[in-house]
mmCIF file of C-alpha atoms in Angstrom:
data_model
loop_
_atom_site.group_PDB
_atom_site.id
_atom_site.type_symbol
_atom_site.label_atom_id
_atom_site.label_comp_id
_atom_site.label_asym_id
_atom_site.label_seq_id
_atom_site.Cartn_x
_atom_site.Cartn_y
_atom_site.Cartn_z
ATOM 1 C CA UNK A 1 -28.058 28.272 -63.296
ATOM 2 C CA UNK A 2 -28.310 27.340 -59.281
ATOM 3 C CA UNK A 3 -30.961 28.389 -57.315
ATOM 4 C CA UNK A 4 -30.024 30.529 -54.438
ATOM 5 C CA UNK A 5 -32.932 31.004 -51.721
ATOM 6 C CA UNK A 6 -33.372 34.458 -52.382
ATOM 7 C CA UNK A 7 -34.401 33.452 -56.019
ATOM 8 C CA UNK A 8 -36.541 30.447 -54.544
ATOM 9 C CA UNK A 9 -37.879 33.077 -52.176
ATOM 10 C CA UNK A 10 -38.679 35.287 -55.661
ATOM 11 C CA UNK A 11 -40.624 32.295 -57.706
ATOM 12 C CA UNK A 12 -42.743 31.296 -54.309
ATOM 13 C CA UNK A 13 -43.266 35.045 -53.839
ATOM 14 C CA UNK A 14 -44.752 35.443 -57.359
ATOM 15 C CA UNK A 15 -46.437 32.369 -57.103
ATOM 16 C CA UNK A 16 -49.085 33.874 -53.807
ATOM 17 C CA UNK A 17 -49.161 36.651 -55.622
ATOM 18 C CA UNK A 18 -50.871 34.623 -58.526
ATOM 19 C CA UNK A 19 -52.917 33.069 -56.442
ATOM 20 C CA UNK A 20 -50.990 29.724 -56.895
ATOM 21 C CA UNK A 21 -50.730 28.806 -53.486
ATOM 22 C CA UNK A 22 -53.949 30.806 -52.400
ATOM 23 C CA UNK A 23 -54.193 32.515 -48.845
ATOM 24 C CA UNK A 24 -55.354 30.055 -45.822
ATOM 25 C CA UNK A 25 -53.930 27.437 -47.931
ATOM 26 C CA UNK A 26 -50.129 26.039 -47.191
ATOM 27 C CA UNK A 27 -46.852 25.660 -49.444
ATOM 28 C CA UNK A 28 -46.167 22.607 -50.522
ATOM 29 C CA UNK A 29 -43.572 20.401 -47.645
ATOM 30 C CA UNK A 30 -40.311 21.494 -47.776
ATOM 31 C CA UNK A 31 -39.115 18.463 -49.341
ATOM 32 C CA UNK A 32 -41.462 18.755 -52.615
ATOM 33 C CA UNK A 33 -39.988 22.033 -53.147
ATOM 34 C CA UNK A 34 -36.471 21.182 -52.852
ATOM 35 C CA UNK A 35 -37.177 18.351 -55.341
ATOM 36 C CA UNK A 36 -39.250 20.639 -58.256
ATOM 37 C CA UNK A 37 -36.509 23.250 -57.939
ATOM 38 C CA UNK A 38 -33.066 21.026 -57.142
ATOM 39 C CA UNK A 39 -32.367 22.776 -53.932
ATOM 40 C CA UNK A 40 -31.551 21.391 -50.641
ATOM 41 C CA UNK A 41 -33.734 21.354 -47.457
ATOM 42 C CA UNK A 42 -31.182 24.062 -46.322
ATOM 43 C CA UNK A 43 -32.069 26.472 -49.282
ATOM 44 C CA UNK A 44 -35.683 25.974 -48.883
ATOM 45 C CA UNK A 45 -35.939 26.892 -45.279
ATOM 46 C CA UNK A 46 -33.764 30.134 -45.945
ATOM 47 C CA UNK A 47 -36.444 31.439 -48.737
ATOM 48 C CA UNK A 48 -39.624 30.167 -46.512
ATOM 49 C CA UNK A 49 -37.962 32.267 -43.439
ATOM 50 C CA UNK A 50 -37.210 35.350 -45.910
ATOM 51 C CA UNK A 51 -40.805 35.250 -46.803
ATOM 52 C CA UNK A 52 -42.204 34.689 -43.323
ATOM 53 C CA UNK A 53 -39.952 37.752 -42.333
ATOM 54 C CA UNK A 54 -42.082 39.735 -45.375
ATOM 55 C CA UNK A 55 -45.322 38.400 -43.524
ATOM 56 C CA UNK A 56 -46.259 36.430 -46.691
ATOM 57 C CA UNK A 57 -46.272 32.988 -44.592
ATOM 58 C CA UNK A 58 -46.599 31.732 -41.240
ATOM 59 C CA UNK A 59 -45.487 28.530 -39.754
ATOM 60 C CA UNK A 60 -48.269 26.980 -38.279
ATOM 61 C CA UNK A 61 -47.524 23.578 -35.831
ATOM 62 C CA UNK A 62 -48.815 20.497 -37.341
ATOM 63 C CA UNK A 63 -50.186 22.407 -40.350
ATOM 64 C CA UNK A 64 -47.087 23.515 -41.890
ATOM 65 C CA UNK A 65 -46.179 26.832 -43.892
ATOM 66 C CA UNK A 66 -49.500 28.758 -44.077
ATOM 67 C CA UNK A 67 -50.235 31.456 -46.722
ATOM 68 C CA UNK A 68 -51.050 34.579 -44.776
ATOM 69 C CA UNK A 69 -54.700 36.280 -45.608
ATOM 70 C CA UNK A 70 -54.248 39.683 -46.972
ATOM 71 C CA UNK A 71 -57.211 41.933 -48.228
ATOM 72 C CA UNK A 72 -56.554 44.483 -46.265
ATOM 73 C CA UNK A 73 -59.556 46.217 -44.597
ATOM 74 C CA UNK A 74 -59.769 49.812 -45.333
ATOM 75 C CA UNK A 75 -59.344 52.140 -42.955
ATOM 76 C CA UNK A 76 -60.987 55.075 -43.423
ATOM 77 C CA UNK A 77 -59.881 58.713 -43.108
ATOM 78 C CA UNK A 78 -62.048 61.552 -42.182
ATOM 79 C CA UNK A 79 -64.970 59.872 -43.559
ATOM 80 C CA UNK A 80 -64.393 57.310 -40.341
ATOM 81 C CA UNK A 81 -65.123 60.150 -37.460
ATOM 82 C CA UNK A 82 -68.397 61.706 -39.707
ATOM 83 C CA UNK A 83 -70.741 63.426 -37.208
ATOM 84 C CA UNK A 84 -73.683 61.786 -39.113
ATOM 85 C CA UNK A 85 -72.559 58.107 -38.127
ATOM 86 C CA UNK A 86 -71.489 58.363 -34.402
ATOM 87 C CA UNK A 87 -74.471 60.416 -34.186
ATOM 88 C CA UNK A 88 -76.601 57.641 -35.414
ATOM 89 C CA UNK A 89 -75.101 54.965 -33.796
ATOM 90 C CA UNK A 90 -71.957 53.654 -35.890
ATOM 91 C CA UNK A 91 -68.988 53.932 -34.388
ATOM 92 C CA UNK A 92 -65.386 54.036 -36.146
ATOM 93 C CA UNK A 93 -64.073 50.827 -36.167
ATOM 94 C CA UNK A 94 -67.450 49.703 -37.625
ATOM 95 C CA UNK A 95 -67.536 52.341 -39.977
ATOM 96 C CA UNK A 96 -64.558 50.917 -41.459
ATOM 97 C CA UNK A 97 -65.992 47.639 -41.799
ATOM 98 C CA UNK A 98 -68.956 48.191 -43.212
ATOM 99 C CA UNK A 99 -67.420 50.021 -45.506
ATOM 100 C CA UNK A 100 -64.556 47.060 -46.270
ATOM 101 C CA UNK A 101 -67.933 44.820 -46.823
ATOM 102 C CA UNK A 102 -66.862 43.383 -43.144
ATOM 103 C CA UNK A 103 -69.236 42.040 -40.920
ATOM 104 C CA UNK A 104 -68.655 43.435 -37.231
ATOM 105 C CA UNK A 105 -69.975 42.634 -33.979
ATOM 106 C CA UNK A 106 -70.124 45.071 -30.582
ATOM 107 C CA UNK A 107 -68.569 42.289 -28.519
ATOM 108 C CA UNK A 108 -65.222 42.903 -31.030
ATOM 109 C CA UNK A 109 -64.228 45.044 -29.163
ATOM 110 C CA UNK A 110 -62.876 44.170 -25.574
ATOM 111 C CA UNK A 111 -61.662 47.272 -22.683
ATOM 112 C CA UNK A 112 -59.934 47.948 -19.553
ATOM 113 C CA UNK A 113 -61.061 50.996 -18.112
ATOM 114 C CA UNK A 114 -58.791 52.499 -14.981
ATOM 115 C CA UNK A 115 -57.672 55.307 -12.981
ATOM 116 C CA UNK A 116 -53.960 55.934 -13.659
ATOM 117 C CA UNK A 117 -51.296 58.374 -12.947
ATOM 118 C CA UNK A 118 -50.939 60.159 -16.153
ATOM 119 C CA UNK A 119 -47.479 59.895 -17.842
ATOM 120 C CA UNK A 120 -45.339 62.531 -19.316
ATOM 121 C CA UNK A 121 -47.166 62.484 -23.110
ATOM 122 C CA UNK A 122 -50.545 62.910 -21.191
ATOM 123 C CA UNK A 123 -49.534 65.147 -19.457
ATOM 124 C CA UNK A 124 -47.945 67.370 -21.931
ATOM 125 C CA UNK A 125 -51.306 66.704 -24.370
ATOM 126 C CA UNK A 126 -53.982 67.935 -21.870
ATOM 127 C CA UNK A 127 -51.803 70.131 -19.793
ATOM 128 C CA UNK A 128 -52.181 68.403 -16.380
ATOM 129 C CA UNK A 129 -49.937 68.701 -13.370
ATOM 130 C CA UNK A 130 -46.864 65.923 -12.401
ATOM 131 C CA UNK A 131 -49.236 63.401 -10.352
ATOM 132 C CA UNK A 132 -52.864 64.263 -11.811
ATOM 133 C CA UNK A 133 -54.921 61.024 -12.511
ATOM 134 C CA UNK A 134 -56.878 60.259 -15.825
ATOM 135 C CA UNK A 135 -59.138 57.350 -16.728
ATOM 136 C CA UNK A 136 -57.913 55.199 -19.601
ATOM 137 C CA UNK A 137 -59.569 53.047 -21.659
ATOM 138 C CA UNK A 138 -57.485 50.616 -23.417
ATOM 139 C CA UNK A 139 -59.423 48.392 -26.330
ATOM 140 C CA UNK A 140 -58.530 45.446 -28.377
ATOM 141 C CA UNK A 141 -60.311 45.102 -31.414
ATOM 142 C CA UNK A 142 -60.377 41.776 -33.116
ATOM 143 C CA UNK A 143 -62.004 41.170 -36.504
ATOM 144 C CA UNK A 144 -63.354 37.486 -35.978
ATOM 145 C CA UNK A 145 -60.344 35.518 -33.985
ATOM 146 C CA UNK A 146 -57.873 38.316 -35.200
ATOM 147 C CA UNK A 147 -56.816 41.147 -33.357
ATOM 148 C CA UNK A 148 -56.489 43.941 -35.644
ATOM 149 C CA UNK A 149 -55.372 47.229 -33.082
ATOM 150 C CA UNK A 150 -55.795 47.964 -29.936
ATOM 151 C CA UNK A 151 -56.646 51.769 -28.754
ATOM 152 C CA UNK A 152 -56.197 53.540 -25.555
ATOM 153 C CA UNK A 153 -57.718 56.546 -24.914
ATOM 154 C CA UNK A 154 -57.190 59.223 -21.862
ATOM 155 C CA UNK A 155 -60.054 61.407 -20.471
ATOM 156 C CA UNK A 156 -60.107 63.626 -17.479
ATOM 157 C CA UNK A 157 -62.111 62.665 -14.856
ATOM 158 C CA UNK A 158 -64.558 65.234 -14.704
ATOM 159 C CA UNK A 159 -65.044 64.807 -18.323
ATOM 160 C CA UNK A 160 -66.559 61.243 -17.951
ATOM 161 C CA UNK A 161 -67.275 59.993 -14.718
ATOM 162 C CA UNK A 162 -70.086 58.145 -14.189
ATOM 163 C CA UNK A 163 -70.560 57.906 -18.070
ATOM 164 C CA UNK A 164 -70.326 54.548 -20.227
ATOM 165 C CA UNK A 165 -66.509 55.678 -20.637
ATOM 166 C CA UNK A 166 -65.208 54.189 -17.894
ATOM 167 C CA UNK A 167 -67.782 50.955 -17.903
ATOM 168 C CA UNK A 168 -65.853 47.829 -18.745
ATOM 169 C CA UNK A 169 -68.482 46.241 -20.287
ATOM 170 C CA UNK A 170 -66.728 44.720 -23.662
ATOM 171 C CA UNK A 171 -68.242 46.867 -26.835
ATOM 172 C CA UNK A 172 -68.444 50.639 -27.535
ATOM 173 C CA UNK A 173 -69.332 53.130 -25.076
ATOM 174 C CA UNK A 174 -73.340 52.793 -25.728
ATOM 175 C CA UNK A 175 -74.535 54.029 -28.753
ATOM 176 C CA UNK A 176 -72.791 56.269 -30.936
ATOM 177 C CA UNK A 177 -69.665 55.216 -28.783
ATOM 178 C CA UNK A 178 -67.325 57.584 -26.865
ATOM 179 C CA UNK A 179 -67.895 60.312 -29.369
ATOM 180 C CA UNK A 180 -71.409 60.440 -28.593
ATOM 181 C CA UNK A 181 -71.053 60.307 -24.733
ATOM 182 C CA UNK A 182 -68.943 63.030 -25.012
ATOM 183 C CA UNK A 183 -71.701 65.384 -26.622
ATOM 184 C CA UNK A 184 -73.872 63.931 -24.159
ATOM 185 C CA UNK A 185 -71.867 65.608 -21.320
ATOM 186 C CA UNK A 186 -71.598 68.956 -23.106
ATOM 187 C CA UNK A 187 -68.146 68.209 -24.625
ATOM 188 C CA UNK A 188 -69.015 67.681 -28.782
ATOM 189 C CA UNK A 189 -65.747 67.048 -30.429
ATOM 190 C CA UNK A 190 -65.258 68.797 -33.229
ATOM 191 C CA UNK A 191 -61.710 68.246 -34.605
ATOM 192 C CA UNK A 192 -59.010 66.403 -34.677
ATOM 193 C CA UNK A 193 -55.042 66.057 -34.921
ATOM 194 C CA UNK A 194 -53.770 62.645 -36.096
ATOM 195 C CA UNK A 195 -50.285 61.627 -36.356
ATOM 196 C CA UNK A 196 -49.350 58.338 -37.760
ATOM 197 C CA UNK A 197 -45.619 56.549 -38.357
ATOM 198 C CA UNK A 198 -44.509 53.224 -38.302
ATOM 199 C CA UNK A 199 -42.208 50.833 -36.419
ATOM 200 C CA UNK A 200 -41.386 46.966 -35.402
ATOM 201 C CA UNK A 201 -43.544 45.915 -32.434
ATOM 202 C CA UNK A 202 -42.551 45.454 -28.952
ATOM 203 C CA UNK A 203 -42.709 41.541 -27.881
ATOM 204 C CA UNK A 204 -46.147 42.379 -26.453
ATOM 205 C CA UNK A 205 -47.671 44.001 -29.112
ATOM 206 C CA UNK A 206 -46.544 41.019 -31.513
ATOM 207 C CA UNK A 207 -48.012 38.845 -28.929
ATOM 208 C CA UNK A 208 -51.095 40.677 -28.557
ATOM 209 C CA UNK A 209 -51.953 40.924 -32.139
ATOM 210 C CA UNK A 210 -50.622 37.614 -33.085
ATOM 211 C CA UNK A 211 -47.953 39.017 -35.379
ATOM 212 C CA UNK A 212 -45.899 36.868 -37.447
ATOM 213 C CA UNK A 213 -42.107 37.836 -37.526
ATOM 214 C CA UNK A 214 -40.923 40.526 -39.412
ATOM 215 C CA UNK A 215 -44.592 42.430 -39.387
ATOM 216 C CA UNK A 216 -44.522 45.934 -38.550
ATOM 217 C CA UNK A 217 -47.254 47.845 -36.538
ATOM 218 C CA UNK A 218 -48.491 51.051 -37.723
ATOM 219 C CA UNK A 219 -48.562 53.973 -34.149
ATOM 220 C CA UNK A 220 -51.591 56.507 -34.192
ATOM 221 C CA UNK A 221 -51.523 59.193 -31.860
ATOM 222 C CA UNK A 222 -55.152 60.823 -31.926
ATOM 223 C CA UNK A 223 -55.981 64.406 -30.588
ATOM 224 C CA UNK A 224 -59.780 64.892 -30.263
ATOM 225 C CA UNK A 225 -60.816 68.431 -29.237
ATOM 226 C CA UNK A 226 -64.247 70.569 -28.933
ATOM 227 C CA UNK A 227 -64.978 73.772 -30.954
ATOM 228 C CA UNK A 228 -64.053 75.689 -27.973
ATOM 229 C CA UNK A 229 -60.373 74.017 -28.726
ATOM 230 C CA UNK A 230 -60.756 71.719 -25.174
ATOM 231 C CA UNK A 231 -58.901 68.931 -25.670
ATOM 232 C CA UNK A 232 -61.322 66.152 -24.243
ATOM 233 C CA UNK A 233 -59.359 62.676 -25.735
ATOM 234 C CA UNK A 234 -56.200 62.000 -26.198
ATOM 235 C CA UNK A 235 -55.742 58.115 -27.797
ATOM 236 C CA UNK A 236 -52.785 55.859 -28.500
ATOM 237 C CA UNK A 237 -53.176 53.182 -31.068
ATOM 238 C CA UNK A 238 -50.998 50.102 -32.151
ATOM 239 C CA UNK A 239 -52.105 48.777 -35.623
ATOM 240 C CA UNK A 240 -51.183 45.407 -37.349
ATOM 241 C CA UNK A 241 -49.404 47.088 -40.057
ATOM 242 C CA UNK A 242 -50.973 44.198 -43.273
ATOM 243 C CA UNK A 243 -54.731 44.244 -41.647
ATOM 244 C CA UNK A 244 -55.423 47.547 -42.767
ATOM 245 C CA UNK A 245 -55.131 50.178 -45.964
ATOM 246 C CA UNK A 246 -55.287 53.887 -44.648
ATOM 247 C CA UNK A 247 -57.562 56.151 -46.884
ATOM 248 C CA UNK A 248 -57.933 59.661 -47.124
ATOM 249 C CA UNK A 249 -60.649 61.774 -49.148
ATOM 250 C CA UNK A 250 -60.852 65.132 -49.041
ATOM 251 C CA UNK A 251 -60.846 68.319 -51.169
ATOM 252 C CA UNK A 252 -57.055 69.637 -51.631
ATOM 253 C CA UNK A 253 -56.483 73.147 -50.179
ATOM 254 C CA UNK A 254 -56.103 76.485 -52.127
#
C-alpha cells in the first residue's frame, strides 16, 4: 500500500509519542526517512510540516527537525492565588513551579511598568472615564531561555503609586509580589473572576514566546477585587498554549 504523508505524518507521530525519537533530540534527515518508508523527499516534507503545524517538531537551522519538549508545567487553579503563599512570600508563577518540581528564579520574570491612557476594556472593568490614565505592568515570564506568558496588569494610580508596582526592576513586586503590596496599601484582594479561551497568536505574540507554527496561545483575562467588591487589578495574559496544563481543585457546589 503507498504511503501518503498524512500516514508518514501518523507512524512519526506515534513514534515521539513512544519516546522513539525522544524530545530535544531530532528526526532522522529527510532523506533516511524517505528511504525506510519508500517515499519521496516531497512526501516527507509534507508529514514533517503537518507535524510542525501540531507543534510536535520544530525546524531548527543547522540542527535540523527538532523534537519539541513537552511536560507541560502545571498551572495551578485556586490553589495558585492561596493567601498563605503570597503572604509568605511565593508568588503565583512560582507557586506553579514549585509545584511542577520546576526550579524558578525572581529574575524570570522581566516588566515594563507605564502610565497609559486606559483603553475601552479598562475602562469598562474599573469604571473609569474616556481619557483617565492607569499604570500597567506588562511581564514576560520565561522558564529558563523559554518564555512561557506574559501578563499585564492595570492599577489605578492612587492604588499604587509610589509602591514596588510600578518599579521596573525585573522580578516580582517585593515579597509576596503585587498581591502583597496591595494589602500593604489597605487594598487585600479577596476574590477573583477568571475567564480563559483560546486562539492563534498574533505575529508578536508568536515572536515573543518563540512559538513554532501552528501553536495556539491560551488568553486569561483576570479580575482581582477586595472584600469590599473594589476592583483593584485588572490583568491580561497571553499563554503558550503546550507549556502549561490548567488545574482546578475545589469542592463541587450543592
Amino acid at each position: 500500500m503507498a504511503v501518503g504523508y498524512r500516514e508518514l505524518a501518523e507512524v512519526l507521530r506515534e513514534g515521539i509519542r513512544r519516546g522513539d525519537y525522544p524530545a530535544g533530540k531530532t528526526l532522522p534527515k529527510q532523506e533516511e526517512i524517505a528511504e525506510q518508508y519508500g517515499v519521496n523527499i516531497k512526501t516527507v516534507r509534507q508529514a514533517v510540516r503537518l507535524l510542525e503545524a501540531e507543534g510536535l517538531v520544530t525546524p531548527v537551522r543547522r540542527r535540523g527537525t527538532v523534537v519539541r519538549e513537552r511536560p507541560p508545567m502545571k498551572r495551578l487553579g485556586v490553589e495558585r492565588y492561596a493567601k498563605s503563599k503570597w503572604k509568605f512570600g511565593l508568588v503565583a508563577f512560582a507557586a506553579d513551579r514549585e509545584a511542577s518540581g520546576r526550579a524558578w528564579s525572581p529574575t524570570d520574570q522581566t516588566q515594563t511598568v507605564r502610565l497609559v491612557d486606559a483603553d475601552a476594556e479598562v475602562i469598562e472593568a474599573f469604571g473609569l472615564s474616556a481619557g483617565a490614565q492607569v499604570y500597567e505592568r506588562a511581564r514576560l515570564v520565561k522558564e529558563g531561555d523559554s518564555p512561557t506568558h506574559t501578563l499585564t496588569s492595570y492599577y489605578r494610580p492612587e492604588d499604587v503609586q509610589g509602591t514596588p508596582l510600578v518599579d521596573p526592576t525585573p522580578g516580582p513586586a517585593g515579597r509576596g509580589g503585587g498581591f502583597a503590596v496591595l494589602t500593604l496599601q489597605g487594598l487585600e484582594p479577596d476574590s477573583m473572576t477568571e475567564t480563559i479561551h483560546a486562539r492563534m497568536p498574533t505575529p508578536d505574540e508568536a515572536e515573543m514566546l518563540q512559538l513554532p507554527a501552528g501553536e495556539p496561545v491560551m488568553i486569561l483575562r483576570r479580575r482581582t477585587f477586595t472584600r469590599e467588591g473594589r476592583l483593584v487589578e485588572f490583568a491580561r495574559g497571553v499563554h503558550a498554549a503546550s507549556r502549561f496544563a490548567w488545574s482546578y481543585t475545589f469542592k463541587i457546589p450543592d
